Tab-separated table of N, CA and C in Angstrom:
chain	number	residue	atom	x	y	z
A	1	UNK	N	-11.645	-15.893	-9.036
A	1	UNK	CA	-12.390	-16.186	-10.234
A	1	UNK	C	-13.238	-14.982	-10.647
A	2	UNK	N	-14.029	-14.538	-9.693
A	2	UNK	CA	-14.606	-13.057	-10.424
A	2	UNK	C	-13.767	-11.788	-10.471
A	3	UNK	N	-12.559	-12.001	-10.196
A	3	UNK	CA	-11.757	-10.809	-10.610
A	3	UNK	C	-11.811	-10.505	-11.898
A	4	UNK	N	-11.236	-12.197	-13.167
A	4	UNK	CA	-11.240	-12.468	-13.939
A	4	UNK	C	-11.605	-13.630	-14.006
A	5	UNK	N	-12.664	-14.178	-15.082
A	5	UNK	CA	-12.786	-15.515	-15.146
A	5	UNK	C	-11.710	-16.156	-16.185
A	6	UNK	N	-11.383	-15.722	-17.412
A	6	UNK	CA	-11.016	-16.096	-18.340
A	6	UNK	C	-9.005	-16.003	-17.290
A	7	UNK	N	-8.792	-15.082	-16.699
A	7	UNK	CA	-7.376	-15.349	-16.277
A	7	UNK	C	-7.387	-16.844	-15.591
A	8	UNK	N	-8.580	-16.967	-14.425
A	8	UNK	CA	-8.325	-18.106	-13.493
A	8	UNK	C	-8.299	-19.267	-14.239
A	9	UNK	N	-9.566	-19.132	-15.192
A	9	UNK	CA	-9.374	-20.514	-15.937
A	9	UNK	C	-9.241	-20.156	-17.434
A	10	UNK	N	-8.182	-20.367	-18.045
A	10	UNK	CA	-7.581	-20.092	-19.227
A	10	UNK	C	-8.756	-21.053	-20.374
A	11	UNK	N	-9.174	-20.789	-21.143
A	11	UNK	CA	-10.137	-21.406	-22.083
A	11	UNK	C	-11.601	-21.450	-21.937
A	12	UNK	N	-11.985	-20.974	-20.734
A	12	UNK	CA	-13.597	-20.890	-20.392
A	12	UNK	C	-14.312	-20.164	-21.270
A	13	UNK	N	-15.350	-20.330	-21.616
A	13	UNK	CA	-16.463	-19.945	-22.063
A	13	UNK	C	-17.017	-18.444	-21.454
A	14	UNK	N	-16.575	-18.619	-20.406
A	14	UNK	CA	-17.361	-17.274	-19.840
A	14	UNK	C	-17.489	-16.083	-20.141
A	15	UNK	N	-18.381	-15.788	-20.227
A	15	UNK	CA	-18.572	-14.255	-21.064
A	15	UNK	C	-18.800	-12.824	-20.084
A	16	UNK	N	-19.035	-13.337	-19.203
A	16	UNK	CA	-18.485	-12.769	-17.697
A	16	UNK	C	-17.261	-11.841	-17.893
A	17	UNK	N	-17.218	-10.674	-17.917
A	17	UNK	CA	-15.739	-10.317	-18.009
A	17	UNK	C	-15.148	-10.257	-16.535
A	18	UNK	N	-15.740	-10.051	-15.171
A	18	UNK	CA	-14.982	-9.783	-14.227
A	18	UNK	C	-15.475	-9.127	-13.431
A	19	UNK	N	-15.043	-8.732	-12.290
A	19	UNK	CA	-16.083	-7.938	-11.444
A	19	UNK	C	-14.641	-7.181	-11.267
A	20	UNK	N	-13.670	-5.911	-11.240
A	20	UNK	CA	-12.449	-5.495	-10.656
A	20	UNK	C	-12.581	-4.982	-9.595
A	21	UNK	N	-14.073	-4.376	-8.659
A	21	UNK	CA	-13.723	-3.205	-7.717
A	21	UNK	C	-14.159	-4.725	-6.629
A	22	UNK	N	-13.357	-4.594	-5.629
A	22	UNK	CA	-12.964	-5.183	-4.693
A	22	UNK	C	-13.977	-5.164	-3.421
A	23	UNK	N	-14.791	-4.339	-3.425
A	23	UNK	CA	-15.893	-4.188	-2.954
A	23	UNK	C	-17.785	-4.779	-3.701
A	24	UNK	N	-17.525	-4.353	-4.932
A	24	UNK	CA	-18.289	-5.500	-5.261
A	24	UNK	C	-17.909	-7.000	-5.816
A	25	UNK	N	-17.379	-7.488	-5.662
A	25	UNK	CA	-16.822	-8.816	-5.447
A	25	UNK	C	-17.354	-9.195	-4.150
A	26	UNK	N	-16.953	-8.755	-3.372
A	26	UNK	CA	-17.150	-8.833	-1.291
A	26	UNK	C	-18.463	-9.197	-1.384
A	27	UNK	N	-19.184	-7.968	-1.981
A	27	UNK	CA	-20.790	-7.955	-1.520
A	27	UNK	C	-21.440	-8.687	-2.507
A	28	UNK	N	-20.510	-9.133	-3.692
A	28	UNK	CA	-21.382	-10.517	-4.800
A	28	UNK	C	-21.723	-12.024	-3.818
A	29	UNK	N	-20.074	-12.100	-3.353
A	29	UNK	CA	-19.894	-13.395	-2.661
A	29	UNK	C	-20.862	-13.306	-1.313
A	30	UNK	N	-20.698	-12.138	-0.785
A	30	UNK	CA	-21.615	-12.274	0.661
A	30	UNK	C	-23.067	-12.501	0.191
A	31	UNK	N	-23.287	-11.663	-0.916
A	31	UNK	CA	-25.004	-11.668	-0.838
A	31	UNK	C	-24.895	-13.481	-1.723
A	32	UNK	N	-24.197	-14.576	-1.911
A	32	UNK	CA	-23.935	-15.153	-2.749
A	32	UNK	C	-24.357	-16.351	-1.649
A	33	UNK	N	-23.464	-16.129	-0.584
A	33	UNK	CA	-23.371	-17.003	0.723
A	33	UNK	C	-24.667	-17.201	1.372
A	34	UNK	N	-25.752	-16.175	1.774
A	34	UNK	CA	-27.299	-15.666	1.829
A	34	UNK	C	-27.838	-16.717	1.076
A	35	UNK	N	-27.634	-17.203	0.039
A	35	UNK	CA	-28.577	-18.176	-0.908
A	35	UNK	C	-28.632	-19.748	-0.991
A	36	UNK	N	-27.549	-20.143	-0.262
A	36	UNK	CA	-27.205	-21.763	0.544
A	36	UNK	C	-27.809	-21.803	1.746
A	37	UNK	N	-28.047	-23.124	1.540
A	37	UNK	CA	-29.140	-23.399	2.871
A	37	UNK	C	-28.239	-24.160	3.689
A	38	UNK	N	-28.709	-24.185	4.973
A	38	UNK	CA	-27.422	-24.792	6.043
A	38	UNK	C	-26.978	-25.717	5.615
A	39	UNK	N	-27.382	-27.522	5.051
A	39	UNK	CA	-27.030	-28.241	4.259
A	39	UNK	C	-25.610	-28.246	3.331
A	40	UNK	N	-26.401	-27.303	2.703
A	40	UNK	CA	-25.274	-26.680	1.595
A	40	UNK	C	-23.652	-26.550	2.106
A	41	UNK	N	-24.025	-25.212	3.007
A	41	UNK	CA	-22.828	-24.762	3.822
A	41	UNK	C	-22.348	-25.210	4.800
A	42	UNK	N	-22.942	-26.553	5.117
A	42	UNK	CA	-22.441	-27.676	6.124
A	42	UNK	C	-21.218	-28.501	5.127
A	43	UNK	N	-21.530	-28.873	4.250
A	43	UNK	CA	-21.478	-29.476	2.951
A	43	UNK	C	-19.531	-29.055	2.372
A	44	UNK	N	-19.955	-27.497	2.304
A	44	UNK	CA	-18.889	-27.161	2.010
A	44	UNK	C	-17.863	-26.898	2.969
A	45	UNK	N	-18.033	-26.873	4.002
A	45	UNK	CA	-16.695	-26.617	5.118
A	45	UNK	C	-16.346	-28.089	5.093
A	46	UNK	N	-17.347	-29.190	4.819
A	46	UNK	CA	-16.818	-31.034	4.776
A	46	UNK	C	-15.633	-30.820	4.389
A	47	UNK	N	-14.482	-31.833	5.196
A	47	UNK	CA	-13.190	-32.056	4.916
A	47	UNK	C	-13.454	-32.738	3.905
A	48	UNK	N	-12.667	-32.689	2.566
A	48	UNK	CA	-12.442	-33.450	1.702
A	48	UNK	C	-11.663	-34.462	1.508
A	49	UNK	N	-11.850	-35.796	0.804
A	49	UNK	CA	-11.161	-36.700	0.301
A	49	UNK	C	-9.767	-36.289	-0.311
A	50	UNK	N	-10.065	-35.159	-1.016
A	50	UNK	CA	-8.055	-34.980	-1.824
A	50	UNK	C	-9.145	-33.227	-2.579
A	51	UNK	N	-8.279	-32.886	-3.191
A	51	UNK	CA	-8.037	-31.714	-3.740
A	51	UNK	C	-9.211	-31.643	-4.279
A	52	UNK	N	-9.865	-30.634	-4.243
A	52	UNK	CA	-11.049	-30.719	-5.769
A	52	UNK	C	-11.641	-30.307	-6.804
A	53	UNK	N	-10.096	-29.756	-6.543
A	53	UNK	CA	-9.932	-28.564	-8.132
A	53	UNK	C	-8.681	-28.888	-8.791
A	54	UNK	N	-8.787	-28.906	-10.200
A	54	UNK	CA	-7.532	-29.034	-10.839
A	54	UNK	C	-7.667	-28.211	-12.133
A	55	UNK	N	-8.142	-26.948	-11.209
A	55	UNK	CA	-8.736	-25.895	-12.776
A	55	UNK	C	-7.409	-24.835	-13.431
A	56	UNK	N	-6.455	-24.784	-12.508
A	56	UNK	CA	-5.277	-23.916	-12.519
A	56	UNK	C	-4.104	-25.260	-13.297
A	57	UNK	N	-3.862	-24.815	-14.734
A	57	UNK	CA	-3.086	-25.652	-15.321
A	57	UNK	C	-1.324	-25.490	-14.987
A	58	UNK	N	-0.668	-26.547	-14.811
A	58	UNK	CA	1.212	-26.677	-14.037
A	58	UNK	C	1.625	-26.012	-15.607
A	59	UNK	N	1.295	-26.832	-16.781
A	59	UNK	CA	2.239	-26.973	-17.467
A	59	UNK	C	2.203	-25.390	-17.903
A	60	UNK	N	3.760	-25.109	-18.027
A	60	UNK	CA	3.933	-23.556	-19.003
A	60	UNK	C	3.673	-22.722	-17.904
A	61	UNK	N	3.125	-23.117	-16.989
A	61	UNK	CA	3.145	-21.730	-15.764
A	61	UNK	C	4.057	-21.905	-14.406
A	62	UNK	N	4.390	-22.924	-14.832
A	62	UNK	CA	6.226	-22.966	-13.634
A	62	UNK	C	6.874	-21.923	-13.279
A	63	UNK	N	7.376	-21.828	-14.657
A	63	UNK	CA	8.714	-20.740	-14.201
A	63	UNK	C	7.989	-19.325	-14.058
A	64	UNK	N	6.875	-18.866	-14.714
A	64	UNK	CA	6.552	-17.651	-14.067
A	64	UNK	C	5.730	-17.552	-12.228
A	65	UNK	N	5.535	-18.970	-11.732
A	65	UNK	CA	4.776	-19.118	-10.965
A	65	UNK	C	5.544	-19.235	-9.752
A	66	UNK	N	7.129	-19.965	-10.011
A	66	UNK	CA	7.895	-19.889	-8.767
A	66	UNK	C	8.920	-18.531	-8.877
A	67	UNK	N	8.460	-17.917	-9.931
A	67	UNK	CA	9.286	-15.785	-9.694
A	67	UNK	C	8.109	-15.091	-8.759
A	68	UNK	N	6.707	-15.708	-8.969
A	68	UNK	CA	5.941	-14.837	-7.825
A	68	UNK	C	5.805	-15.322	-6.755
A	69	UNK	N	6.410	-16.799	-6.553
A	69	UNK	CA	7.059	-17.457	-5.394
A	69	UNK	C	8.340	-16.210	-4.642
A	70	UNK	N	8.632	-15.487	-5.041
A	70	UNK	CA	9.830	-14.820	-4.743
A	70	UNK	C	9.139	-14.216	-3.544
A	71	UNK	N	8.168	-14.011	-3.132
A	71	UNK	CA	6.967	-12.870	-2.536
A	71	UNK	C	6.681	-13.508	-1.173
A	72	UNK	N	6.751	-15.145	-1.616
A	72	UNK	CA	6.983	-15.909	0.240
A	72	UNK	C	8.046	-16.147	0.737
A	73	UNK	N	9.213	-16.466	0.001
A	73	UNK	CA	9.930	-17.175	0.840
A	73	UNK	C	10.538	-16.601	1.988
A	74	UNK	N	10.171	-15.144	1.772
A	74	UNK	CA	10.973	-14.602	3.251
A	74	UNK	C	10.385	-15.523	4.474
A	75	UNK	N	9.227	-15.652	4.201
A	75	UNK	CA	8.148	-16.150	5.418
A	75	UNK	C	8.215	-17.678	5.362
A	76	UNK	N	8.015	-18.713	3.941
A	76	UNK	CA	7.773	-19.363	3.925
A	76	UNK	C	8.913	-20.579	3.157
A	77	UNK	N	8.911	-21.785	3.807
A	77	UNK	CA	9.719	-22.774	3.058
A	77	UNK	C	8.911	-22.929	1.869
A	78	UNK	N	9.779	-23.442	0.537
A	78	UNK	CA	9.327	-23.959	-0.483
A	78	UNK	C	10.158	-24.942	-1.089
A	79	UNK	N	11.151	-25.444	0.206
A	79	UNK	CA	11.912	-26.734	-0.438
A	79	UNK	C	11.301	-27.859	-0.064
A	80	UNK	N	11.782	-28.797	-0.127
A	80	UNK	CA	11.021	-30.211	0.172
A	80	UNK	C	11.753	-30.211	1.786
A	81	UNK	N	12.533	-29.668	2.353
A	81	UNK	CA	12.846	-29.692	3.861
A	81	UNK	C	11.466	-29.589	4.758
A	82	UNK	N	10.412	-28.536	4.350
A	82	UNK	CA	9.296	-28.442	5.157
A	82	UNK	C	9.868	-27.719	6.445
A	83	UNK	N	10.571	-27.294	6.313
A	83	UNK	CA	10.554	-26.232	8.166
A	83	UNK	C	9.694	-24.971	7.913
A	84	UNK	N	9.104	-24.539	9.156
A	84	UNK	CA	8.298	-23.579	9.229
A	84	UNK	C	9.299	-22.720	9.888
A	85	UNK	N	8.945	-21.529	9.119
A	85	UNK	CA	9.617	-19.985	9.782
A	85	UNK	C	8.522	-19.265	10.226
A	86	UNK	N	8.607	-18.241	9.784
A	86	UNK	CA	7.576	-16.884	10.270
A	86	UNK	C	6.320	-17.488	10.147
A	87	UNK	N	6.265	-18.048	8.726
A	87	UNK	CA	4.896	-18.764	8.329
A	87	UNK	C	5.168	-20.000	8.158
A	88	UNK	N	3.924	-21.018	7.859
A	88	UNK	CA	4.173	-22.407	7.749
A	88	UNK	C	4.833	-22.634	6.556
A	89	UNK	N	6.029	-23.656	6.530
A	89	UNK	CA	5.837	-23.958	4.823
A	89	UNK	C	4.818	-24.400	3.685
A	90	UNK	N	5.057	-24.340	2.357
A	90	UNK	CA	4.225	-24.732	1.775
A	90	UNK	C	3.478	-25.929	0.836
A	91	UNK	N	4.509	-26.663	1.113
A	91	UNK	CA	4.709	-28.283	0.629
A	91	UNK	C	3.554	-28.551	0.765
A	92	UNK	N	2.925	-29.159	-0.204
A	92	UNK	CA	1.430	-29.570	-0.170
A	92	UNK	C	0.548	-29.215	0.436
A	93	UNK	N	0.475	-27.847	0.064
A	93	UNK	CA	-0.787	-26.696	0.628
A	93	UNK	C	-1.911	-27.230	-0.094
A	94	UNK	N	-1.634	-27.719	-1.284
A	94	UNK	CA	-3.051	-27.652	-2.053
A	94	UNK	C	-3.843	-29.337	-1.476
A	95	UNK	N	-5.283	-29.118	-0.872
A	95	UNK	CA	-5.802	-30.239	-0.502
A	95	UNK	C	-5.581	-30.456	1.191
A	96	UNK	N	-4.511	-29.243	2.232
A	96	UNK	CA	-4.209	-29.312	3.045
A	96	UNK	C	-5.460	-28.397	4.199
A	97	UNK	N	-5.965	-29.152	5.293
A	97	UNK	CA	-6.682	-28.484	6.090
A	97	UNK	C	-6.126	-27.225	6.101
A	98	UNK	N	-6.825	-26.086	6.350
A	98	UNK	CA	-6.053	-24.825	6.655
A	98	UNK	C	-5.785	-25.023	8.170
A	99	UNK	N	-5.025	-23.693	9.028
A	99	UNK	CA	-3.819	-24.221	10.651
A	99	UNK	C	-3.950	-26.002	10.751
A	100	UNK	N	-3.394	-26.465	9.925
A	100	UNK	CA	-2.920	-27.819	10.437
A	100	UNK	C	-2.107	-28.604	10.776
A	101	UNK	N	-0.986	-27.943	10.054
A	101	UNK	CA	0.074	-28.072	10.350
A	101	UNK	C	0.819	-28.274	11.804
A	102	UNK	N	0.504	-29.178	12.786
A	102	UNK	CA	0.604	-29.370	14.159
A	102	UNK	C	2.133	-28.446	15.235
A	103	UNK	N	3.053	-28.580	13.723
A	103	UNK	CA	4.342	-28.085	14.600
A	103	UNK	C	4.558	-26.292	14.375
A	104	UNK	N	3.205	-25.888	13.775
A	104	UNK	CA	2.950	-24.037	13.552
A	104	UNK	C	2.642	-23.383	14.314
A	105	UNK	N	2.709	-21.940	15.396
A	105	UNK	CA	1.533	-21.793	15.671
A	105	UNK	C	0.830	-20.980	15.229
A	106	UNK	N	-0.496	-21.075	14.356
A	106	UNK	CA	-1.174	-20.814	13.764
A	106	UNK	C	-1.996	-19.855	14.281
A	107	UNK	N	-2.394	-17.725	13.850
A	107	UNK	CA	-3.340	-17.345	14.747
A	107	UNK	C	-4.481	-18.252	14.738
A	108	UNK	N	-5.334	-17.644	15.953
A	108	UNK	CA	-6.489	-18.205	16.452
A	108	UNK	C	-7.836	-18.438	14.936
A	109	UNK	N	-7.436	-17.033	14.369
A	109	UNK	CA	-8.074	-17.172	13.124
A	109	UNK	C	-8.005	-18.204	12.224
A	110	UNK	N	-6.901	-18.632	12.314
A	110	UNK	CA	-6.834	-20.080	11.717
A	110	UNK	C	-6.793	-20.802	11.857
A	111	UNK	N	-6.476	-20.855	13.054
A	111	UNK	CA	-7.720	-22.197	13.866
A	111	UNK	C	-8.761	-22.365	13.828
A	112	UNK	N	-9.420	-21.595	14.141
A	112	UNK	CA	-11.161	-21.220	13.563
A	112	UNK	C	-11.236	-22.101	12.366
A	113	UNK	N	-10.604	-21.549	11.640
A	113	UNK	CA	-10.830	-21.800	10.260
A	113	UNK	C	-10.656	-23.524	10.022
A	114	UNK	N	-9.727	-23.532	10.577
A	114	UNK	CA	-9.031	-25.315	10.156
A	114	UNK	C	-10.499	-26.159	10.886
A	115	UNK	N	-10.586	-25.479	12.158
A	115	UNK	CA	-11.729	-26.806	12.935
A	115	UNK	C	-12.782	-26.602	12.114
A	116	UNK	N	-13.101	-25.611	11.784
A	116	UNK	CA	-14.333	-26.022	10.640
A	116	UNK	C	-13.980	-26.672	9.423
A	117	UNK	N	-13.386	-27.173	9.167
A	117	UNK	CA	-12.815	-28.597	8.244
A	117	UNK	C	-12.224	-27.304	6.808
A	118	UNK	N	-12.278	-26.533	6.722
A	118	UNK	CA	-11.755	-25.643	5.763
A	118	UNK	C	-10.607	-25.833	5.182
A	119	UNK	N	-10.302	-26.167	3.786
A	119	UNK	CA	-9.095	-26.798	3.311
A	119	UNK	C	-8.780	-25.559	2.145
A	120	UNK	N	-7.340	-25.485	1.977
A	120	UNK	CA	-6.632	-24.968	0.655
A	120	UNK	C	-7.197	-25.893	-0.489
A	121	UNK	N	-7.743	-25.342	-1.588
A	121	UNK	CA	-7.842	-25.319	-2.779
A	121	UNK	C	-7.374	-24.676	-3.597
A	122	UNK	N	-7.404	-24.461	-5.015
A	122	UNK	CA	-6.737	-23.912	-5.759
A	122	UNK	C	-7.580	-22.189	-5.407
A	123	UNK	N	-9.461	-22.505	-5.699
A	123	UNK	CA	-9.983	-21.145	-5.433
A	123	UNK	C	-9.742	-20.541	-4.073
A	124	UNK	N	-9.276	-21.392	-3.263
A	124	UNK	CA	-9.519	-21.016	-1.509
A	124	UNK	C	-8.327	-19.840	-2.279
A	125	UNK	N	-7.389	-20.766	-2.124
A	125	UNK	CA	-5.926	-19.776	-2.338
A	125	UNK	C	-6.292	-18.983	-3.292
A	126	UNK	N	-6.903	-18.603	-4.368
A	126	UNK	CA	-6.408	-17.845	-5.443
A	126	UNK	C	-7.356	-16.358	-4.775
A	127	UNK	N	-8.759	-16.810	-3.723
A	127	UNK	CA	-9.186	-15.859	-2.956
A	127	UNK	C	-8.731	-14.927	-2.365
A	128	UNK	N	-7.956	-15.932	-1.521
A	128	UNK	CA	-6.983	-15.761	0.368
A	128	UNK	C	-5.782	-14.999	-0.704
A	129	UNK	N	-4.991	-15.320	-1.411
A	129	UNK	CA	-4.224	-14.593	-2.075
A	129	UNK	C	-4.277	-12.911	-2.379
A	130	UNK	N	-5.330	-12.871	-2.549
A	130	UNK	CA	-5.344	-11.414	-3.234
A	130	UNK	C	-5.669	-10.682	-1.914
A	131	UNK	N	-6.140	-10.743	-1.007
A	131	UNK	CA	-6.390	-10.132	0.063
A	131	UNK	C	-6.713	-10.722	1.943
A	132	UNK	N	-5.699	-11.943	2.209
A	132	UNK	CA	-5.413	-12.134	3.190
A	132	UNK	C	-6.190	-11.867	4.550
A	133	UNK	N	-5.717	-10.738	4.466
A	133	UNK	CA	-6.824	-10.366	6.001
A	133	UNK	C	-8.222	-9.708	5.940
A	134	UNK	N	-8.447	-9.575	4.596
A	134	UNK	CA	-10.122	-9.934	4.315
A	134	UNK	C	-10.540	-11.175	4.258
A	135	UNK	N	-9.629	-12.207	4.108
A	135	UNK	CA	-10.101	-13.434	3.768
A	135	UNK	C	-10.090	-13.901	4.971
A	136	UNK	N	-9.046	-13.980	6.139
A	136	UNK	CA	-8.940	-14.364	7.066
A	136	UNK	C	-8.620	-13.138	8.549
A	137	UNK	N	-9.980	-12.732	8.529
A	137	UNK	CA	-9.772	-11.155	9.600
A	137	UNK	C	-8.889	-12.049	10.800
A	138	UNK	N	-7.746	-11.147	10.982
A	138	UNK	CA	-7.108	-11.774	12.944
A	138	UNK	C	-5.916	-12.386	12.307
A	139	UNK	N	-5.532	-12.653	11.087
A	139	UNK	CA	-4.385	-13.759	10.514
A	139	UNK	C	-2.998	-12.836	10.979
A	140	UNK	N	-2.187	-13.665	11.187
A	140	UNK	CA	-0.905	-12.694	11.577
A	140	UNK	C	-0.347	-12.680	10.332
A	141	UNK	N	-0.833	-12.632	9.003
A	141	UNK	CA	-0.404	-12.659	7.178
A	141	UNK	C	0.457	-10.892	7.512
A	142	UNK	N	1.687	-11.112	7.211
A	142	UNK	CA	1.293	-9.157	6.967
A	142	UNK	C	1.357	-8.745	6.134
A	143	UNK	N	1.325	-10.170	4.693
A	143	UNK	CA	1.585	-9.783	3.304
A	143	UNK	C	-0.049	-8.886	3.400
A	144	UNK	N	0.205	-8.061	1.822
A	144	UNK	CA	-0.937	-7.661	1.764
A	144	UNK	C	-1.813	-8.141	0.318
A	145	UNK	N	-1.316	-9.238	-0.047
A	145	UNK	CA	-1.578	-10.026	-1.013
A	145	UNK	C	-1.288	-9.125	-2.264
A	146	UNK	N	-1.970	-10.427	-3.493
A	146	UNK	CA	-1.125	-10.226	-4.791
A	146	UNK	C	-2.653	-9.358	-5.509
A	147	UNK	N	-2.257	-8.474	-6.016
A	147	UNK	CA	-3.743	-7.904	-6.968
A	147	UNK	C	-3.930	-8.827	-8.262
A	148	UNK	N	-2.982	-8.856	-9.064
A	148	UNK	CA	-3.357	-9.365	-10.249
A	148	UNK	C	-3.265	-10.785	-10.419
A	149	UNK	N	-4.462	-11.143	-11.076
A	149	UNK	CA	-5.303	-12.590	-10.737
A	149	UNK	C	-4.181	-13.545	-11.731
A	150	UNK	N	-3.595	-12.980	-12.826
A	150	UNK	CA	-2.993	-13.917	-13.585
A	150	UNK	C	-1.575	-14.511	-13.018
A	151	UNK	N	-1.133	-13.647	-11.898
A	151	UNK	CA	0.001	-13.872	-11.127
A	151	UNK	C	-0.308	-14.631	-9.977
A	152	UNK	N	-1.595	-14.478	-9.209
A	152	UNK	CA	-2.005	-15.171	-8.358
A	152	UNK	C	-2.171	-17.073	-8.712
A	153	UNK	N	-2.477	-17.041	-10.507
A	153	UNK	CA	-2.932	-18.267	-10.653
A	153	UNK	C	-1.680	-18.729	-10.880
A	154	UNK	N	-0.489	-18.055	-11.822
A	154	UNK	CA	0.884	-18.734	-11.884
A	154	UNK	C	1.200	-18.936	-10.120
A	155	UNK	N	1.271	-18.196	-9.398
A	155	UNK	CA	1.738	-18.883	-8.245
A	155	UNK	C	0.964	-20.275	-7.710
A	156	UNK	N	-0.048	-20.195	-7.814
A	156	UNK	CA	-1.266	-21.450	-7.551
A	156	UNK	C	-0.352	-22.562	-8.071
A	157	UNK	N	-0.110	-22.300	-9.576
A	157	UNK	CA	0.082	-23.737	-10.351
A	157	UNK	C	1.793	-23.529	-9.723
A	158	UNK	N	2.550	-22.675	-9.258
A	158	UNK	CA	4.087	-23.459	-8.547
A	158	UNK	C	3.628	-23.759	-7.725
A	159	UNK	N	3.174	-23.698	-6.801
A	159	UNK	CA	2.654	-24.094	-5.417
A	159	UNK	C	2.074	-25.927	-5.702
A	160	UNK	N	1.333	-26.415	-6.798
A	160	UNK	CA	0.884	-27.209	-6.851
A	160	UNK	C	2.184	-28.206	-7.294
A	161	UNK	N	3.039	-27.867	-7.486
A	161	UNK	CA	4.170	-28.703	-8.029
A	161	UNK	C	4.919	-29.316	-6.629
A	162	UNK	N	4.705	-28.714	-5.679
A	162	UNK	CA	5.264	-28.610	-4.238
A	162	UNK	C	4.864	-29.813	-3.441
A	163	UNK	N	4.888	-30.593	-3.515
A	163	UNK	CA	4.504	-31.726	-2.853
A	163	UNK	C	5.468	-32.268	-1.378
């Protein structure tokens, strides 16, 4: 979202144009994290009820969203079979604990991550997307994620079709 606001969410108001250098983004969100009180950030690792974003729109971004699908499947299923290869498949990532998948094995990093109740969202992913092993230091990812945010969100919205 602060790459671009107006890419992630198509019609916003925001007058925000973006933050692009990749380093201040890092140090927006870190010094960002500093300002929640334990509560807060107890709050947000809470496993959720179901998804809780539906800010990344399906319709009209399909077919460009499963061509930047082209970028997992070496690693990852995206049929409704669900077998895991290199990486887990992706059948209902969105709303899914992160390492939860019981029959994966998931690095330790993402384990970490999952026991603290940490779930895929549309922003988790559109984050973890662009830079992987900043998002998740220790991940055995060896993609090196996607730079541009408007490709990141078409993949979001194929991914969400994936059930």
């Amino acid at each position: 979202y602060l790459f671009n606001p107006k890419a992630f969410i198509p019609g916003n108001r925001m007058a925000f144009a973006g933050l692009k250098n990749d380093f201040d983004r890092g140090s927006l969100i870190d010094y960002m994290a500093t300002l929640a009180d334990p509560e807060t950030q107890k709050a947000a690792l809470a496993p959720k009820e179901e998804a809780p974003l539906a800010a990344i729109p399906v319709k009209g971004r399909r077919k460009p969203g499963k061509k930047a699908a082209a970028k997992c499947r070496p690693c990852h299923d995206l049929s409704r079979k669900r077998i895991n290869g290199v990486g887990p498949h992706l059948n209902g990532i969105i709303g899914r604990a992160m390492g939860s998948l019981p029959d994966f094995p998931y690095s330790p990093a993402f384990q970490q991550k999952g026991a603290k109740g940490a779930r895929w969202d549309e922003v988790t992913l559109f984050i973890y997307l662009e830079n992987p092993k900043r998002f998740i230091p220790g991940t055995k990812m060896l993609f090196d994620g996607i730079k541009e945010a408007q490709v990141r969100a078409d993949l979001i919205a194929y991914l969400k079709t994936l059930k």
